[in-house]
Each structure stands twice: as structure tokens, then as C-alpha cells.
Amino acid sequence: MKVDLEQLKKPCSCGRTHDISVEEIRIESGAAALLPRWIEKKNYRKPVMVCDENTYEAAGKTVAAMLPGIGIICLDPKGLHADERAVALVAEKLTECDVLVAVGAGTVHDATRYTAHERGVPFISVPTAASVDGFVSTVAAMTWYGYKKTMPAVAPEAVFADTDIFSKAPVRLSASGFGDLLGKYTALIDWKAGHLLTGEYFCDTICGMELDAVRIVSENLDGIRTGDAYACEQLMYGLILSGLAMQMIGNSRPASGAEHHLSHLWEMEAVNTHVDAYHGEKVGVGLKIAADIYHRFADYLESSDFALSDYKGVETELLTYFADPDVKKQIEEENAVDPLADIDRAVLSCKSGELAKLLRKVPAGEEIAMLLKKAGAPAAMEDIGLSEELVPLSARLSPYVRRRLTCMRLIKLTDFVL
Ligand SMILES: [Zn+2]
Ligand SMILES: [Zn+2]
């Protein structure tokens, strides 16, 4: 299928006209074969492909055969992460080039989009797995010297997502992509809550578009586990749509909320040791936890126990969990402005019923767990090697990894006990 970008560029119901920089998105069987024509049309002379040894086998060699003379940067997948080291490995091998071609999943894409931004060259995306929603994003989510950061980068000018390639990816990668997609449930509610309480800009069309994609994918979960082409294609479509939503809004607000903050916290290893799990796996578990808490918080908001706390600002004593001085400094900078300062307590009191209704729109934790399991993704802390006992601390600490209003952060304005 060809994503109708022209339709999305039309003036929107939210009053804005959304910006989309990607020029072409194809999600279909044989899409990779469209790459040579694109290179020719754009008159690129020195394309360079970035891949790793696994994605070279899965798709890179096909691309190399189609484009004789293409430069190849093939990374060792062992210990490869979206961090300063991966970027340095690409930079080390990159000589002349006028376009980069990312052939891989999330890590290869993040390293490529960052490098493309630095070099001032465009890049083309050939995703080899439906594993993350960041393929068309304008920013790269990277760990930069231990701190999980959103780095400036560029969106691809074209995406050629070939079903024959990504539907054959290891099932664990597709299941992880489903976790990332399902995370929209809390991300979108966090965004809506921001709109409800502070009047923050919100786009109903984009929100609806994302929820539709999540629903369609949720109806084909057996297919994700079995690598069914249709199910994987729908998943890729949903993930790309989520990335487009970020591009259209200009930041990750429509795709990342409390569930991603939990995942980022665990990646930063402030309260835990290294977690050997994919991004979407951590997001899925984060979502299950956030969903449980949001439902309990909704009950609390409607109960006679509901009371505002004497919150006095960022809990600096909690931030000492970030032991690395550089990481701690970054966290402090992130929290120099407290998103809770925008909240009028009287408004929170008077809109607590509406907020509770919003929170209940997130499917209950058991339902989230059931969906994740059905797709073959982890659903509980133990599944990703973390202790269940870490939940309350993670929930308290994780809102501080980003300067963003989430319902998890809002809890701090009340006496609700995590
Ligand atoms: Zn809009
Ligand atoms: Zn994500």
C-alpha cells in the first residue's frame, strides 16, 4: 500500500496544516525493488548503505545487488545499540556519500538518521522488521553517554517497507513493535490529559488515526506471532503512522508518554541493572504497569479519599537515584522547568471526574497483558528480568526522565499512594 501523504497534508480539523517531510511511503511486497528508481530519479551518485550483519543477510545483499557500486557500512550486531558508539562506528567508515540508505531496524535507523543530519545528506529507509515506530520520525532516540536522549536528526525522504522482508523478521522483533504501538494507549491519554488540564494543543484527527491503527493491529495478533504477511503489514502501517504523527506534530507527544518514560528509566539503569530487552518489549511492560496505575488512580479520583497533596516542586531527593554525575546533571536540566507548575490546582479539583473518565479509556492492565501475550511479547516485569518490587519506585521516578506532563506525573499533585 502507498500511504496517502497528500491527504494528510491538507488543512486539519485541529486548525493546523501538518508538516510532512517524507515524500514517499510504500508498504508492500516488493517495495525494496523501488529503491533503484528512486536513486535514479533523485540523481544520487554516491549512495551508502548502513546495515548490520543480520540485516545485510535479510535485505542488504538484495539492495547491494540492485545498486551495484553502493557503499556498504556493515556493523557488527553484537552489542550494537543506538548510542554514541554506533554513531562513531558509522562515522569511522563513512567517506563520500550523497545519500544514506538505512537497511535495518531501530538501531540502524537511529544511527543513520543522526549521521544524515550531521552530514547534511538525505536518507532512505528500508526497514527490515516492524519493531519500532521511529522509522519516519524526525528525531533519534539515543543513549548518549548513559543518558537516554532525543537527538536532532532527519526523517527519511522515502520509506520502502518490503513485506517480503519485514514479515520474515524474527517474531520477537514484530512482537516488540506491537508493544511500541500498543503504548499509544497511555501516550495519547497523557496528551489528552494535558489538553484537558492546561489547554495544551491537541489534534483529534491524529489521535483518532493512531487509535484506529492500534485497533486494526490488535485484531490480527495471532498473525504477528506466526509472521503472517497481512498482520505484519498492518503492524508496519500502524508503526509508520505513529512515526508520521510525531512528524506532523513536530515532537513525540502523540507517541510517547508514561509507558516510554518507564522504559527510558530502565534503560538508564538508575534503579536496576542492565535490561536485555528490546525497546518495544520494555514499552509494553511499561504500558501494563501504567494501565494498572491509571485505573487505580481513576478510582481514587472519584473516591472520597481524593485530596490534593502539598507538592512543592521537583523531588530533588529522588533524583539522587541517578548516580552518574553527568546523567544526574542532564536530569536536573530536564527538570529545571516543572510541567506540573502549569497545573492550576483548582482546575485539577474541578476536572478530576473528567480526568478519571479519560484514564479509564486506557484498557485495563489485564487486557493489555492479554494482548501482549497473544502477540508473543513480554507483559510482566519478570519477563524482562526486572523485579515486580521495582514498580512503585519506577512509577515515582520515571516522570522525571522527560519534561512532559503525563498522568503518572500528575499523581504527584495528589495524595494517591503508588
Ligand atoms: Zn491536526
Ligand atoms: Zn517507542
PDB file of C-alpha atoms and ligand atoms in Angstrom, residues 12-16 18 201-206 249, ligand 1:
ATOM      1  CA  CYS A  12      -6.633  19.570   9.544  1.00  0.00           C
ATOM      2  CA  SER A  13      -9.674  19.690  11.841  1.00  0.00           C
ATOM      3  CA  CYS A  14      -7.365  20.920  14.623  1.00  0.00           C
ATOM      4  CA  GLY A  15      -6.859  24.178  12.759  1.00  0.00           C
ATOM      5  CA  ARG A  16      -3.317  23.446  11.673  1.00  0.00           C
ATOM      6  CA  HIS A  18       0.599  19.500   9.423  1.00  0.00           C
ATOM      7  CA  TYR A 201      -2.589  21.878  21.833  1.00  0.00           C
ATOM      8  CA  PHE A 202      -4.175  18.576  20.837  1.00  0.00           C
ATOM      9  CA  CYS A 203      -5.120  17.097  17.449  1.00  0.00           C
ATOM     10  CA  ASP A 204      -8.143  14.818  17.465  1.00  0.00           C
ATOM     11  CA  THR A 205      -7.592  13.657  13.880  1.00  0.00           C
ATOM     12  CA  ILE A 206      -4.077  12.399  14.548  1.00  0.00           C
ATOM     13  CA  ILE A 249       3.096  17.415  15.455  1.00  0.00           C
TER      14      ILE A 249
HETATM   15 ZN    ZN B   1      -4.448  18.163  13.239  1.00  0.00          ZN
END
